[in-house]
Structure formats: structure tokens, C-alpha cells
GROMACS .gro file of C-alpha atoms in nm:
model
  497
    1MET     CA    1   1.919  -2.927  -5.358
    2LYS     CA    2   1.834  -2.854  -4.999
    3ALA     CA    3   1.931  -2.969  -4.760
    4ALA     CA    4   1.720  -3.634  -3.273
    5ILE     CA    5   1.656  -3.749  -3.020
    6CYS     CA    6   1.346  -3.854  -2.829
    7LEU     CA    7   1.257  -3.664  -2.517
    8HIS     CA    8   0.999  -3.566  -2.260
    9GLY     CA    9   1.096  -3.209  -2.208
   10ILE     CA   10   1.098  -2.866  -2.350
   11LEU     CA   11   1.230  -2.706  -2.664
   12LEU     CA   12   1.317  -2.345  -2.600
   13PHE     CA   13   1.545  -2.250  -2.886
   14CYS     CA   14   1.654  -2.334  -3.235
   15GLY     CA   15   1.852  -2.629  -3.354
   16LEU     CA   16   1.692  -2.870  -3.108
   17PHE     CA   17   1.444  -3.122  -3.235
   18PHE     CA   18   1.307  -3.404  -3.024
   19ASN     CA   19   1.021  -3.646  -2.963
   20ALA     CA   20   0.907  -3.865  -2.677
   21LEU     CA   21   0.748  -4.143  -2.877
   22GLY     CA   22   0.954  -4.219  -3.184
   23SER     CA   23   0.945  -3.967  -3.465
   24PHE     CA   24   1.220  -3.707  -3.475
   25VAL     CA   25   1.325  -3.388  -3.645
   26GLY     CA   26   1.696  -3.370  -3.723
   27ILE     CA   27   1.916  -3.109  -3.886
   28ASN     CA   28   2.114  -3.079  -4.209
   29ILE     CA   29   2.465  -2.936  -4.187
   30GLY     CA   30   2.576  -2.770  -4.509
   31THR     CA   31   2.930  -2.654  -4.584
   32ASP     CA   32   2.898  -2.371  -4.840
   33VAL     CA   33   2.944  -2.134  -4.549
   34THR     CA   34   3.181  -1.843  -4.498
   35ASN     CA   35   3.361  -1.879  -4.164
   36LEU     CA   36   3.216  -2.222  -4.105
   37PRO     CA   37   3.283  -2.318  -3.741
   38SER     CA   38   3.533  -2.597  -3.689
   39ALA     CA   39   3.405  -2.952  -3.668
   40ALA     CA   40   3.482  -2.959  -3.296
   41ASN     CA   41   3.279  -2.645  -3.236
   42ILE     CA   42   2.987  -2.767  -3.447
   43VAL     CA   43   2.979  -3.090  -3.249
   44ALA     CA   44   3.005  -2.892  -2.925
   45ILE     CA   45   2.683  -2.718  -3.028
   46LEU     CA   46   2.516  -3.048  -3.115
   47LYS     CA   47   2.622  -3.209  -2.787
   48ALA     CA   48   2.526  -2.912  -2.573
   49GLN     CA   49   2.184  -2.905  -2.738
   50GLN     CA   50   2.154  -3.285  -2.728
   51ILE     CA   51   2.074  -3.310  -3.098
   52THR     CA   52   2.109  -3.674  -3.195
   53HIS     CA   53   2.025  -3.689  -3.566
   54VAL     CA   54   2.227  -3.502  -3.827
   55ARG     CA   55   2.273  -3.526  -4.200
   56LEU     CA   56   2.604  -3.436  -4.362
   57PHE     CA   57   2.626  -3.351  -4.732
   58ASN     CA   58   2.955  -3.539  -4.756
   59ALA     CA   59   3.164  -3.773  -4.540
   60ASP     CA   60   3.408  -3.517  -4.405
   61ALA     CA   61   3.680  -3.676  -4.192
   62HIS     CA   62   3.695  -3.383  -3.949
   63MET     CA   63   3.322  -3.403  -3.878
   64LEU     CA   64   3.319  -3.782  -3.851
   65ASN     CA   65   3.610  -3.775  -3.608
   66ALA     CA   66   3.448  -3.498  -3.404
   67LEU     CA   67   3.119  -3.692  -3.392
   68SER     CA   68   3.286  -4.003  -3.252
   69ASN     CA   69   3.168  -4.121  -2.909
   70THR     CA   70   2.879  -3.873  -2.909
   71GLY     CA   71   2.599  -4.119  -2.988
   72ILE     CA   72   2.466  -3.877  -3.249
   73GLU     CA   73   2.312  -4.065  -3.541
   74VAL     CA   74   2.482  -3.956  -3.860
   75MET     CA   75   2.367  -3.973  -4.220
   76VAL     CA   76   2.670  -3.937  -4.447
   77SER     CA   77   2.653  -3.864  -4.818
   78VAL     CA   78   2.818  -3.975  -5.137
   79THR     CA   79   2.855  -3.651  -5.333
   80ASN     CA   80   2.729  -3.624  -5.689
   81GLU     CA   81   3.091  -3.587  -5.797
   82GLU     CA   82   3.178  -3.923  -5.642
   83LEU     CA   83   2.873  -4.103  -5.776
   84LEU     CA   84   2.986  -4.191  -6.126
   85GLY     CA   85   3.302  -4.368  -6.013
   86ILE     CA   86   3.117  -4.565  -5.746
   87GLY     CA   87   2.836  -4.662  -5.983
   88ARG     CA   88   3.084  -4.803  -6.232
   89SER     CA   89   3.315  -4.989  -5.997
   90PRO     CA   90   3.245  -5.223  -5.704
   91SER     CA   91   3.603  -5.177  -5.588
   92THR     CA   92   3.559  -4.799  -5.579
   93ALA     CA   93   3.242  -4.845  -5.374
   94ALA     CA   94   3.424  -5.079  -5.135
   95ALA     CA   95   3.708  -4.829  -5.099
   96TRP     CA   96   3.456  -4.553  -5.023
   97ILE     CA   97   3.294  -4.763  -4.750
   98ASN     CA   98   3.633  -4.852  -4.602
   99GLN     CA   99   3.754  -4.491  -4.602
  100HIS     CA  100   3.437  -4.307  -4.503
  101VAL     CA  101   3.237  -4.558  -4.297
  102ALA     CA  102   3.431  -4.858  -4.169
  103ALA     CA  103   3.714  -4.635  -4.050
  104TYR     CA  104   3.475  -4.456  -3.809
  105VAL     CA  105   3.216  -4.717  -3.703
  106PRO     CA  106   3.127  -4.794  -3.428
  107ALA     CA  107   3.278  -4.490  -3.250
  108THR     CA  108   3.088  -4.266  -3.492
  109ASN     CA  109   2.724  -4.369  -3.508
  110ILE     CA  110   2.671  -4.375  -3.885
  111THR     CA  111   2.323  -4.509  -3.956
  112ALA     CA  112   2.254  -4.412  -4.318
  113ILE     CA  113   2.422  -4.327  -4.647
  114ALA     CA  114   2.261  -4.081  -4.888
  115VAL     CA  115   2.386  -4.168  -5.236
  116GLY     CA  116   2.403  -3.845  -5.433
  117SER     CA  117   2.149  -3.565  -5.406
  118GLU     CA  118   1.849  -3.522  -5.636
  119VAL     CA  119   2.045  -3.695  -5.911
  120ILE     CA  120   1.751  -3.777  -6.137
  121THR     CA  121   1.637  -3.415  -6.163
  122SER     CA  122   1.971  -3.235  -6.136
  123ILE     CA  123   2.208  -3.457  -6.339
  124PRO     CA  124   1.981  -3.702  -6.524
  125ASN     CA  125   2.261  -3.826  -6.749
  126ILE     CA  126   2.422  -3.992  -6.444
  127ALA     CA  127   2.093  -4.131  -6.307
  128PRO     CA  128   2.143  -4.478  -6.464
  129VAL     CA  129   2.433  -4.544  -6.225
  130LEU     CA  130   2.227  -4.467  -5.914
  131ALA     CA  131   2.092  -4.817  -5.852
  132PRO     CA  132   2.425  -4.986  -5.930
  133ALA     CA  133   2.604  -4.746  -5.694
  134MET     CA  134   2.358  -4.821  -5.415
  135ASN     CA  135   2.399  -5.196  -5.472
  136TYR     CA  136   2.778  -5.178  -5.473
  137LEU     CA  137   2.782  -4.974  -5.152
  138TYR     CA  138   2.538  -5.214  -4.987
  139LYS     CA  139   2.748  -5.516  -5.085
  140ALA     CA  140   3.052  -5.344  -4.937
  141LEU     CA  141   2.855  -5.297  -4.614
  142VAL     CA  142   2.764  -5.667  -4.620
  143ALA     CA  143   3.130  -5.757  -4.661
  144ALA     CA  144   3.211  -5.538  -4.362
  145ASN     CA  145   2.918  -5.685  -4.162
  146MET     CA  146   2.759  -5.340  -4.129
  147ASN     CA  147   2.454  -5.378  -4.352
  148TYR     CA  148   2.230  -5.432  -4.049
  149LEU     CA  149   2.346  -5.106  -3.895
  150ILE     CA  150   2.349  -4.873  -4.195
  151LYS     CA  151   2.077  -4.808  -4.456
  152VAL     CA  152   2.151  -4.698  -4.811
  153SER     CA  153   1.918  -4.472  -5.011
  154THR     CA  154   1.919  -4.163  -5.234
  155PRO     CA  155   1.738  -3.829  -5.188
  156HIS     CA  156   1.483  -3.724  -5.451
  157SER     CA  157   1.329  -3.385  -5.514
  158MET     CA  158   0.957  -3.345  -5.578
  159GLY     CA  159   1.059  -3.288  -5.939
  160VAL     CA  160   1.034  -3.663  -6.001
  161ILE     CA  161   0.655  -3.627  -5.959
  162PRO     CA  162   0.524  -3.385  -6.225
  163ARG     CA  163   0.173  -3.347  -6.080
  164PRO     CA  164   0.170  -3.400  -5.702
  165PHE     CA  165  -0.191  -3.285  -5.657
  166PRO     CA  166  -0.422  -3.451  -5.599
  167PRO     CA  167  -0.195  -3.690  -5.406
  168SER     CA  168  -0.408  -3.994  -5.486
  169SER     CA  169  -0.337  -3.970  -5.859
  170ALA     CA  170   0.030  -3.873  -5.833
  171SER     CA  171   0.292  -4.080  -6.012
  172PHE     CA  172   0.657  -4.058  -6.106
  173ASN     CA  173   0.760  -3.911  -6.438
  174THR     CA  174   0.719  -4.209  -6.670
  175SER     CA  175   1.049  -4.140  -6.847
  176TRP     CA  176   1.222  -4.236  -6.520
  177ASN     CA  177   1.010  -4.539  -6.435
  178SER     CA  178   1.287  -4.789  -6.511
  179ILE     CA  179   1.534  -4.613  -6.281
  180MET     CA  180   1.275  -4.555  -6.009
  181TYR     CA  181   1.171  -4.921  -6.025
  182GLN     CA  182   1.531  -5.033  -5.971
  183ILE     CA  183   1.571  -4.794  -5.677
  184LEU     CA  184   1.244  -4.897  -5.512
  185GLN     CA  185   1.329  -5.264  -5.557
  186PHE     CA  186   1.660  -5.202  -5.383
  187LEU     CA  187   1.493  -5.014  -5.096
  188ARG     CA  188   1.240  -5.293  -5.045
  189ASN     CA  189   1.499  -5.571  -5.063
  190THR     CA  190   1.732  -5.402  -4.814
  191ASN     CA  191   1.459  -5.279  -4.579
  192SER     CA  192   1.562  -4.919  -4.640
  193PHE     CA  193   1.358  -4.602  -4.683
  194TYR     CA  194   1.276  -4.346  -4.952
  195MET     CA  195   1.456  -4.015  -4.905
  196LEU     CA  196   1.238  -3.717  -4.996
  197ASN     CA  197   1.336  -3.351  -5.021
  198ALA     CA  198   1.002  -3.177  -4.974
  199TYR     CA  199   0.982  -2.798  -4.993
  200PRO     CA  200   0.633  -2.648  -4.959
  201TYR     CA  201   0.799  -2.308  -5.011
  202TYR     CA  202   0.885  -2.392  -5.371
  203GLU     CA  203   0.557  -2.567  -5.438
  204TYR     CA  204   0.369  -2.265  -5.303
  205VAL     CA  205   0.570  -2.022  -5.516
  206LYS     CA  206   0.515  -2.234  -5.828
  207SER     CA  207   0.140  -2.252  -5.764
  208ASN     CA  208   0.098  -1.879  -5.833
  209GLY     CA  209  -0.174  -1.837  -5.573
  210ILE     CA  210  -0.363  -2.161  -5.639
  211PHE     CA  211  -0.281  -2.273  -5.287
  212PRO     CA  212  -0.306  -2.036  -4.988
  213LEU     CA  213   0.005  -1.942  -4.793
  214GLU     CA  214  -0.152  -2.082  -4.476
  215TYR     CA  215  -0.160  -2.425  -4.637
  216ALA     CA  216   0.215  -2.413  -4.700
  217LEU     CA  217   0.285  -2.293  -4.345
  218PHE     CA  218   0.074  -2.554  -4.159
  219GLU     CA  219  -0.162  -2.274  -4.052
  220PRO     CA  220  -0.535  -2.337  -3.999
  221LEU     CA  221  -0.747  -2.310  -4.313
  222SER     CA  222  -1.087  -2.149  -4.329
  223THR     CA  223  -1.382  -2.354  -4.452
  224ALA     CA  224  -1.359  -2.185  -4.790
  225LYS     CA  225  -0.992  -2.281  -4.827
  226GLN     CA  226  -1.008  -2.648  -4.730
  227ILE     CA  227  -0.783  -2.870  -4.944
  228VAL     CA  228  -0.952  -3.202  -5.026
  229ASP     CA  229  -0.840  -3.484  -5.254
  230PRO     CA  230  -1.145  -3.537  -5.478
  231ASN     CA  231  -1.069  -3.908  -5.520
  232THR     CA  232  -1.018  -4.010  -5.157
  233LEU     CA  233  -1.190  -3.715  -4.986
  234PHE     CA  234  -0.886  -3.690  -4.758
  235HIS     CA  235  -0.850  -3.343  -4.607
  236TYR     CA  236  -0.497  -3.206  -4.620
  237ASN     CA  237  -0.416  -2.956  -4.348
  238SER     CA  238  -0.069  -2.889  -4.488
  239MET     CA  239   0.111  -2.900  -4.818
  240PHE     CA  240   0.386  -3.097  -4.643
  241ASP     CA  241   0.147  -3.388  -4.581
  242ALA     CA  242   0.017  -3.370  -4.936
  243LEU     CA  243   0.370  -3.391  -5.080
  244VAL     CA  244   0.453  -3.692  -4.865
  245ASP     CA  245   0.127  -3.861  -4.963
  246ALA     CA  246   0.188  -3.785  -5.331
  247THR     CA  247   0.518  -3.969  -5.295
  248TYR     CA  248   0.357  -4.268  -5.122
  249ASN     CA  249   0.102  -4.289  -5.403
  250SER     CA  250   0.373  -4.263  -5.667
  251ILE     CA  251   0.555  -4.552  -5.503
  252ALA     CA  252   0.231  -4.751  -5.496
  253ALA     CA  253   0.173  -4.676  -5.866
  254LEU     CA  254   0.486  -4.882  -5.939
  255ASN     CA  255   0.338  -5.166  -5.727
  256PHE     CA  256   0.562  -5.119  -5.425
  257SER     CA  257   0.449  -5.094  -5.063
  258GLY     CA  258   0.603  -5.105  -4.719
  259ILE     CA  259   0.876  -4.853  -4.803
  260PRO     CA  260   0.866  -4.571  -4.545
  261ILE     CA  261   0.948  -4.213  -4.639
  262VAL     CA  262   1.201  -4.003  -4.450
  263VAL     CA  263   1.202  -3.633  -4.535
  264THR     CA  264   1.572  -3.561  -4.572
  265GLU     CA  265   1.525  -3.190  -4.639
  266THR     CA  266   1.259  -2.932  -4.571
  267GLY     CA  267   1.247  -2.578  -4.441
  268TRP     CA  268   1.168  -2.221  -4.533
  269PRO     CA  269   1.404  -1.934  -4.628
  270TRP     CA  270   1.409  -1.647  -4.379
  271SER     CA  271   1.517  -1.382  -4.630
  272GLY     CA  272   1.490  -1.329  -5.004
  273GLY     CA  273   1.518  -1.076  -5.282
  274ALA     CA  274   1.260  -0.834  -5.414
  275SER     CA  275   1.097  -1.111  -5.618
  276GLU     CA  276   1.068  -1.338  -5.314
  277PRO     CA  277   0.817  -1.166  -5.083
  278ASP     CA  278   0.732  -1.482  -4.890
  279ALA     CA  279   1.091  -1.554  -4.785
  280THR     CA  280   1.066  -1.383  -4.447
  281THR     CA  281   1.180  -1.446  -4.093
  282GLU     CA  282   0.819  -1.462  -3.977
  283ASN     CA  283   0.727  -1.727  -4.234
  284ALA     CA  284   1.040  -1.931  -4.167
  285GLU     CA  285   0.974  -1.927  -3.794
  286THR     CA  286   0.609  -2.021  -3.849
  287TYR     CA  287   0.691  -2.302  -4.091
  288ASN     CA  288   0.959  -2.469  -3.883
  289ASN     CA  289   0.773  -2.435  -3.554
  290ASN     CA  290   0.460  -2.585  -3.707
  291LEU     CA  291   0.666  -2.851  -3.883
  292ILE     CA  292   0.819  -2.962  -3.553
  293THR     CA  293   0.477  -2.984  -3.390
  294ARG     CA  294   0.340  -3.173  -3.688
  295VAL     CA  295   0.621  -3.428  -3.709
  296LEU     CA  296   0.631  -3.493  -3.338
  297ASN     CA  297   0.269  -3.606  -3.326
  298ASP     CA  298   0.394  -3.945  -3.452
  299THR     CA  299   0.146  -3.984  -3.736
  300GLY     CA  300   0.188  -4.010  -4.107
  301PRO     CA  301  -0.004  -3.840  -4.389
  302PRO     CA  302  -0.372  -3.927  -4.443
  303SER     CA  303  -0.300  -4.235  -4.656
  304GLN     CA  304  -0.033  -4.372  -4.418
  305LEU     CA  305  -0.137  -4.255  -4.073
  306SER     CA  306   0.058  -4.526  -3.890
  307ILE     CA  307   0.396  -4.431  -4.038
  308PRO     CA  308   0.557  -4.126  -3.868
  309ILE     CA  309   0.739  -3.877  -4.091
  310HIS     CA  310   1.096  -3.853  -3.965
  311THR     CA  311   1.231  -3.523  -4.091
  312TYR     CA  312   1.553  -3.322  -4.126
  313ILE     CA  313   1.528  -2.943  -4.134
  314TYR     CA  314   1.740  -2.760  -4.387
  315GLU     CA  315   1.962  -2.629  -4.230
  316LEU     CA  316   2.189  -2.548  -3.932
  317PHE     CA  317   2.374  -2.248  -4.083
  318ASP     CA  318   2.304  -2.028  -4.385
  319GLU     CA  319   2.505  -2.151  -4.684
  320ASP     CA  320   2.594  -1.799  -4.790
  321LYS     CA  321   2.825  -1.911  -5.070
  322ARG     CA  322   2.546  -2.075  -5.271
  323PRO     CA  323   2.471  -1.918  -5.609
  324GLY     CA  324   2.129  -1.813  -5.732
  325LEU     CA  325   1.848  -1.620  -5.571
  326VAL     CA  326   1.894  -1.445  -5.238
  327SER     CA  327   1.674  -1.703  -5.067
  328GLU     CA  328   1.919  -1.980  -5.160
  329ARG     CA  329   2.158  -1.838  -4.902
  330ASN     CA  330   1.914  -1.792  -4.614
  331TRP     CA  331   1.778  -2.122  -4.484
  332GLY     CA  332   1.979  -2.154  -4.161
  333VAL     CA  333   1.833  -2.159  -3.811
  334LEU     CA  334   2.160  -2.036  -3.658
  335PHE     CA  335   2.409  -1.775  -3.763
  336THR     CA  336   2.771  -1.893  -3.765
  337ASN     CA  337   2.831  -1.710  -3.437
  338GLY     CA  338   2.585  -1.947  -3.276
  339THR     CA  339   2.301  -1.701  -3.226
  340ALA     CA  340   1.951  -1.779  -3.346
  341VAL     CA  341   1.794  -1.647  -3.663
  342TYR     CA  342   1.454  -1.690  -3.498
  343ASP     CA  343   1.299  -1.884  -3.209
  344LEU     CA  344   1.177  -2.238  -3.243
  345LYS     CA  345   0.938  -2.400  -3.001
  346LEU     CA  346   0.788  -2.741  -2.938
  347HIS     CA  347   0.444  -2.619  -2.837
  348ALA     CA  348   0.295  -2.274  -2.806
  349SER     CA  349   0.271  -2.312  -2.430
  350GLU     CA  350   0.646  -2.359  -2.413
  351THR     CA  351   0.744  -2.047  -2.604
  352ILE     CA  352   0.987  -1.813  -2.434
  353ASP     CA  353   0.885  -1.459  -2.516
  354ALA     CA  354   0.901  -1.104  -2.385
  355ASN     CA  355   0.673  -1.196  -2.097
  356SER     CA  356   0.932  -1.429  -1.948
  357SER     CA  357   1.018  -1.346  -1.588
  358ASN     CA  358   1.395  -1.377  -1.637
  359VAL     CA  359   1.607  -1.132  -1.833
  360PHE     CA  360   1.967  -1.207  -1.930
  361CYS     CA  361   2.248  -0.983  -2.054
  362VAL     CA  362   2.454  -1.130  -2.339
  363ALA     CA  363   2.707  -1.012  -2.594
  364LYS     CA  364   2.563  -0.875  -2.917
  365PRO     CA  365   2.605  -1.077  -3.237
  366GLY     CA  366   2.875  -0.923  -3.450
  367ALA     CA  367   3.057  -0.740  -3.169
  368ASP     CA  368   3.428  -0.737  -3.248
  369ASP     CA  369   3.674  -0.939  -3.041
  370GLN     CA  370   3.874  -0.642  -2.913
  371SER     CA  371   3.563  -0.469  -2.775
  372LEU     CA  372   3.446  -0.794  -2.619
  373GLN     CA  373   3.787  -0.847  -2.460
  374ASN     CA  374   3.770  -0.496  -2.313
  375GLY     CA  375   3.424  -0.570  -2.178
  376LEU     CA  376   3.543  -0.900  -2.034
  377ASN     CA  377   3.837  -0.738  -1.859
  378TRP     CA  378   3.612  -0.474  -1.707
  379ALA     CA  379   3.333  -0.714  -1.601
  380CYS     CA  380   3.574  -0.967  -1.448
  381GLY     CA  381   3.800  -0.704  -1.292
  382ARG     CA  382   3.774  -0.489  -0.981
  383ALA     CA  383   3.520  -0.257  -1.140
  384GLY     CA  384   3.266  -0.516  -1.247
  385GLN     CA  385   3.336  -0.782  -0.984
  386ALA     CA  386   3.165  -1.052  -1.192
  387ASN     CA  387   3.246  -1.407  -1.090
  388CYS     CA  388   3.423  -1.537  -1.400
  389SER     CA  389   3.548  -1.866  -1.261
  390ALA     CA  390   3.307  -2.066  -1.475
  391ILE     CA  391   3.474  -1.947  -1.798
  392GLN     CA  392   3.824  -2.052  -1.698
  393PRO     CA  393   3.987  -2.359  -1.863
  394GLY     CA  394   3.830  -2.683  -1.745
  395GLN     CA  395   3.521  -2.514  -1.604
  396PRO     CA  396   3.163  -2.566  -1.735
  397CYS     CA  397   3.136  -2.246  -1.941
  398TYR     CA  398   3.485  -2.241  -2.094
  399ILE     CA  399   3.370  -2.419  -2.413
  400PRO     CA  400   3.301  -2.273  -2.667
  401ASN     CA  401   3.632  -2.090  -2.612
  402THR     CA  402   3.531  -1.762  -2.779
  403TYR     CA  403   3.521  -1.399  -2.672
  404HIS     CA  404   3.150  -1.392  -2.751
  405ASN     CA  405   3.064  -1.683  -2.524
  406HIS     CA  406   3.288  -1.571  -2.237
  407ALA     CA  407   3.170  -1.210  -2.260
  408SER     CA  408   2.808  -1.323  -2.250
  409TYR     CA  409   2.869  -1.514  -1.928
  410ALA     CA  410   3.061  -1.230  -1.764
  411TYR     CA  411   2.820  -0.959  -1.876
  412ASN     CA  412   2.526  -1.156  -1.743
  413ASP     CA  413   2.688  -1.229  -1.407
  414TYR     CA  414   2.757  -0.857  -1.361
  415TYR     CA  415   2.407  -0.761  -1.476
  416GLN     CA  416   2.227  -1.005  -1.248
  417LYS     CA  417   2.418  -0.872  -0.946
  418MET     CA  418   2.403  -0.502  -1.027
  419HIS     CA  419   2.096  -0.415  -1.235
  420SER     CA  420   1.876  -0.367  -0.928
  421SER     CA  421   2.113  -0.096  -0.809
  422GLY     CA  422   2.153   0.077  -1.145
  423GLY     CA  423   2.388  -0.152  -1.338
  424THR     CA  424   2.311  -0.160  -1.710
  425CYS     CA  425   2.350  -0.410  -1.992
  426ASP     CA  426   2.550  -0.200  -2.235
  427PHE     CA  427   2.928  -0.254  -2.215
  428GLU     CA  428   2.998   0.019  -2.469
  429GLY     CA  429   2.732  -0.111  -2.705
  430THR     CA  430   2.851  -0.473  -2.711
  431ALA     CA  431   2.571  -0.616  -2.493
  432THR     CA  432   2.196  -0.665  -2.515
  433THR     CA  433   1.921  -0.817  -2.302
  434THR     CA  434   1.726  -1.130  -2.391
  435THR     CA  435   1.452  -1.339  -2.233
  436ILE     CA  436   1.602  -1.657  -2.378
  437ASP     CA  437   1.799  -1.848  -2.116
  438PRO     CA  438   2.152  -1.879  -2.262
  439SER     CA  439   2.245  -2.169  -2.031
  440TYR     CA  440   2.366  -2.482  -2.205
  441GLY     CA  441   2.471  -2.827  -2.090
  442SER     CA  442   2.633  -2.792  -1.748
  443CYS     CA  443   2.694  -2.420  -1.803
  444LYS     CA  444   2.424  -2.235  -1.610
  445PHE     CA  445   2.398  -1.858  -1.641
  446THR     CA  446   2.320  -1.658  -1.329
  447GLY     CA  447   1.949  -1.583  -1.321
  448SER     CA  448   1.846  -1.906  -1.493
  449SER     CA  449   1.554  -2.080  -1.327
  450SER     CA  450   1.770  -2.394  -1.325
  451SER     CA  451   2.094  -2.215  -1.240
  452THR     CA  452   2.317  -2.375  -0.980
  453THR     CA  453   2.626  -2.181  -1.083
  454ARG     CA  454   2.604  -1.923  -0.806
  455GLY     CA  455   2.798  -2.073  -0.516
  456LEU     CA  456   2.962  -2.349  -0.718
  457PHE     CA  457   3.263  -2.133  -0.793
  458PRO     CA  458   3.326  -1.934  -0.475
  459SER     CA  459   3.683  -1.834  -0.564
  460PRO     CA  460   3.755  -1.464  -0.629
  461ALA     CA  461   3.664  -1.324  -0.970
  462LEU     CA  462   3.932  -1.393  -1.227
  463GLY     CA  463   3.986  -1.174  -1.532
  464PRO     CA  464   4.022  -1.350  -1.866
  465ILE     CA  465   4.372  -1.401  -1.994
  466GLY     CA  466   4.374  -1.228  -2.334
  467PRO     CA  467   4.636  -1.213  -2.606
  468SER     CA  468   4.741  -0.867  -2.492
  469SER     CA  469   4.857  -1.008  -2.160
  470GLY     CA  470   5.056  -1.290  -2.312
  471GLY     CA  471   4.806  -1.565  -2.236
  472SER     CA  472   4.735  -1.866  -2.452
  473ARG     CA  473   4.358  -1.894  -2.465
  474ASN     CA  474   4.372  -1.975  -2.838
  475ILE     CA  475   4.057  -1.782  -2.918
  476VAL     CA  476   3.919  -1.890  -3.253
  477HIS     CA  477   3.847  -1.633  -3.523
  478PHE     CA  478   3.469  -1.649  -3.510
  479SER     CA  479   3.234  -1.575  -3.225
  480MET     CA  480   2.984  -1.832  -3.115
  481VAL     CA  481   2.722  -1.814  -2.846
  482VAL     CA  482   2.556  -2.146  -2.793
  483THR     CA  483   2.202  -2.073  -2.683
  484VAL     CA  484   2.042  -2.397  -2.581
  485ILE     CA  485   1.785  -2.565  -2.364
  486VAL     CA  486   1.770  -2.773  -2.052
  487LEU     CA  487   1.632  -3.115  -2.124
  488LEU     CA  488   1.427  -3.309  -1.875
  489GLU     CA  489   1.494  -3.653  -2.013
  490PHE     CA  490   1.571  -3.823  -2.338
  491ASN     CA  491   1.526  -4.157  -2.507
  492VAL     CA  492   1.732  -4.233  -2.813
  493LYS     CA  493   1.560  -4.439  -3.077
  494HIS     CA  494   1.678  -4.552  -3.423
  495PHE     CA  495   1.457  -4.451  -3.710
  496VAL     CA  496   1.517  -4.758  -3.925
  497ALA     CA  497   1.415  -5.118  -3.862
   0.00000   0.00000   0.00000
């Protein structure tokens, strides 16, 4: 259903998930999105934010081309619609590998293939072809001499484990034991990993109050609310850890060991309908912030402390075209215009909040292009006297080439120069202040503590060339502000042996 890099540094905003020692938090990129940004713009966001682990729900040619030569580790997916043909035909599997993998490697850093998505629980009638499909794809990788670079697995929901608590006594649904045995045997033989979609949100909702909300959100539990496995006496500080441990114990129940678990999907919806009171921005922010902190401590669940839990958050953008409950459409950490749904942080001490010393002026989400163009022309013209050189073609802040991004830069440059003498951050209602530094990559906004832009572009202020003046800026039809962080250092590390 649902749908990194390693660094010593700081995480100041959403979409960026890193670790200094080995474990990582990556991001899922869904496509059921109205006004989905182009592949080039999505990758521009990933590169600017130095995200190095992503999972795609397909093997889209545009995304794979755009991801080439970025170093980003990519998990591609065989869709459920493609699965039956691949599971029945080695030649179809070989053709899929040739078309969707071999054609892009090594320029595109594909490191894993997710075969289907929650097939056993969502389309059980096709489940018997899962193991054959994985084998055929793996053999095609062997033939292409890529089996040492790319792992093959399949994502499972927690629905394959009917009673996940207590974790120590968890086991797979016995009606699927034959299929699960074949899959686990394949994972062990190919040195691959188990893909788990773990959603404490759903488990909490289903529990009808048996488990406290704090337990689902990684929040501290009072003495009276401690969650303890009665068989092992392991204390579980989060439902996330308990779900992972339940899966490890289910694997062990079929006499398999040494198969690590990667959480391919997890997250929390930030909005829901009247029947979904716990789908809130506050809970989503709490869950994902605490998840990041938890994963990046490089430990596993109580039964497997030495195995870190590499994890992908669901998801980059809201998939607003998904059917079902309101919450189904509200899992993204960014809106499609590039602005954040809520703040993410690495540690509490690194949170940027209202007490930050720097204030920036940026374009409001949703402001229309014509109003932003008017604001740009004013800010960069004689009246505003903002230095807009950095947003000209070939300069550090030109990409993303959108009115929203360029207006944010121009508005802020004007505001930083003029607010002490009465200049405001309004621009006819298209601007707002923020304490989040909007600098990204080599684009440094005036006022940033790391800004070196002032003085780098000493030429006179240049107004943007808009369509009304006959220019050819080729502004795309969505607005995107890329709000990112400055990284101190990074160390890329593969998550598979």
C-alpha cells in the first residue's frame, strides 16, 4: 500500500534523511499526484537536499534518466500489473531487466528491485508467481553480471502476520507458509533482505485504544503504560520496533535467520476525515521526527540489536489522486510546490523554530504566477533595488526555474536590505516571513548564517525576463520552492552486503 545518505551534519527541514554511521532514512516517491513535478525538478530537489536513497513505485524512464550521474541509490519496482507476466516467463523477466535496469546502470545507481507491492495481502491469487518472478529477475541480473550490485525482494504488509503482539510469538499466516518459505529461501540464497511496510498508524487505529498513542509515536511511556513482551521481558519503547521484531520472529518461526529487514514504507498521515482524529499535522511531525532519531541510532529492535533498521518514509508528495479515506491522500512531507507540510529535525537541539535569530522573506505557497511576476519586477526593478543576479540563467539560484523560487529570492534580498528602515515582507499579499533558511545547494539567500551570496554578484540588479516582455524563461506550470539544508559532510554507504 504505502509507500540517504550518511552524514555528520544537521537536518533542518523535510525530505532530508541522513546518518553518520550506517543506517539511513530514505524517501518514497509516489506518482498518484496532481501536478506532479517533472522528473528533472524532482531530482533537482533530491540533489539540492543531498538525499541519496529513494524508492520508486515503478521504473519510470524519465525518473531513471533524470537520476543518472547523481549517485542517488534507487530502488525500482515491478508493478503488480507487470508481475503476472514476469512470473510466468523468464524471457519477459529478462526483457524487463534489459529495459528498466541494464539500460540505465551504471549511470543510474539502481541497487534494489521491489517485485510487486504487498501482493500476498492485496492480490493473493497472484501470490504463487512471486517467488518465480523474483528468481527469473535474479537470473536475468546474473546474465547481465549485475546480481552483485542489485538485490531483489518484495514488500510485505503487516497483514501477513495476523497477531504481531507479543512479538516473540508472532508468525506468518499459516495459509501462506509455502509462499513465504519460497520467498525467504530466495532472500537467504541471494543475500537479499526482507522488505517490510510497517505502519504504526494503522496498527494503533486497529487496536481501539489497547495501545497508547504515545507508543505509536515513539513518545516516552509512563510506568503504567510500559509495553513488555511477557515471554522475553523485552521492553518496547515504540510500536515500530515491535512490528519489526514481530517480523524477525515470524521469519525465525520458519527456521530462517540472517535475513535483515528493511522498512520500505512507514509514515503518518498529516490530515484525515472526521473518523480519523489521529491523522494530524502534529502527529505526523512527531512520528517522522522521532522515527528519524530512532533509525539513526544504528540499532535494531530488542531481539536484533546489532542490525540497524534502514527505513524509507512514505512519502515525498501527497498522492492526492488515491481513492479511499481522506488520510490516504495526505502522507507527503512536501507539497508539490516544494514547500514543507511540517518541519523535520534530526535532534531536538537542531530544530529551527520561532526563536531563530534569522528571519527570511519568501513567496507564499499558492500565490499565482502573475502576482509573483509583478512582485519580481518590482523587487528587482528601480523601486525595490534587490540584487537579482543570482536568479539569472546559469547562476546558483536560477534552478528551480519557477516564479515561486525566483520571487522568494528577490523578496528576501529586498527585505534583508530594507526591513530595518521600514521595508515590509508583503508584496501585495504574496510574501511571508519564515525562520527556516531557504538556502539550498550553492544558492545562498541573503541573511543566511552561511550566506556568501552578498558580494558574489556585484553587477547591477536585473529584472526577471517574463513572458509579457517577450523573454523565454520557460517557466513551468507549477511553483516550487526548494527549502533545504546546508550539510557539513557526507559519507555514502550501501545498505546491502
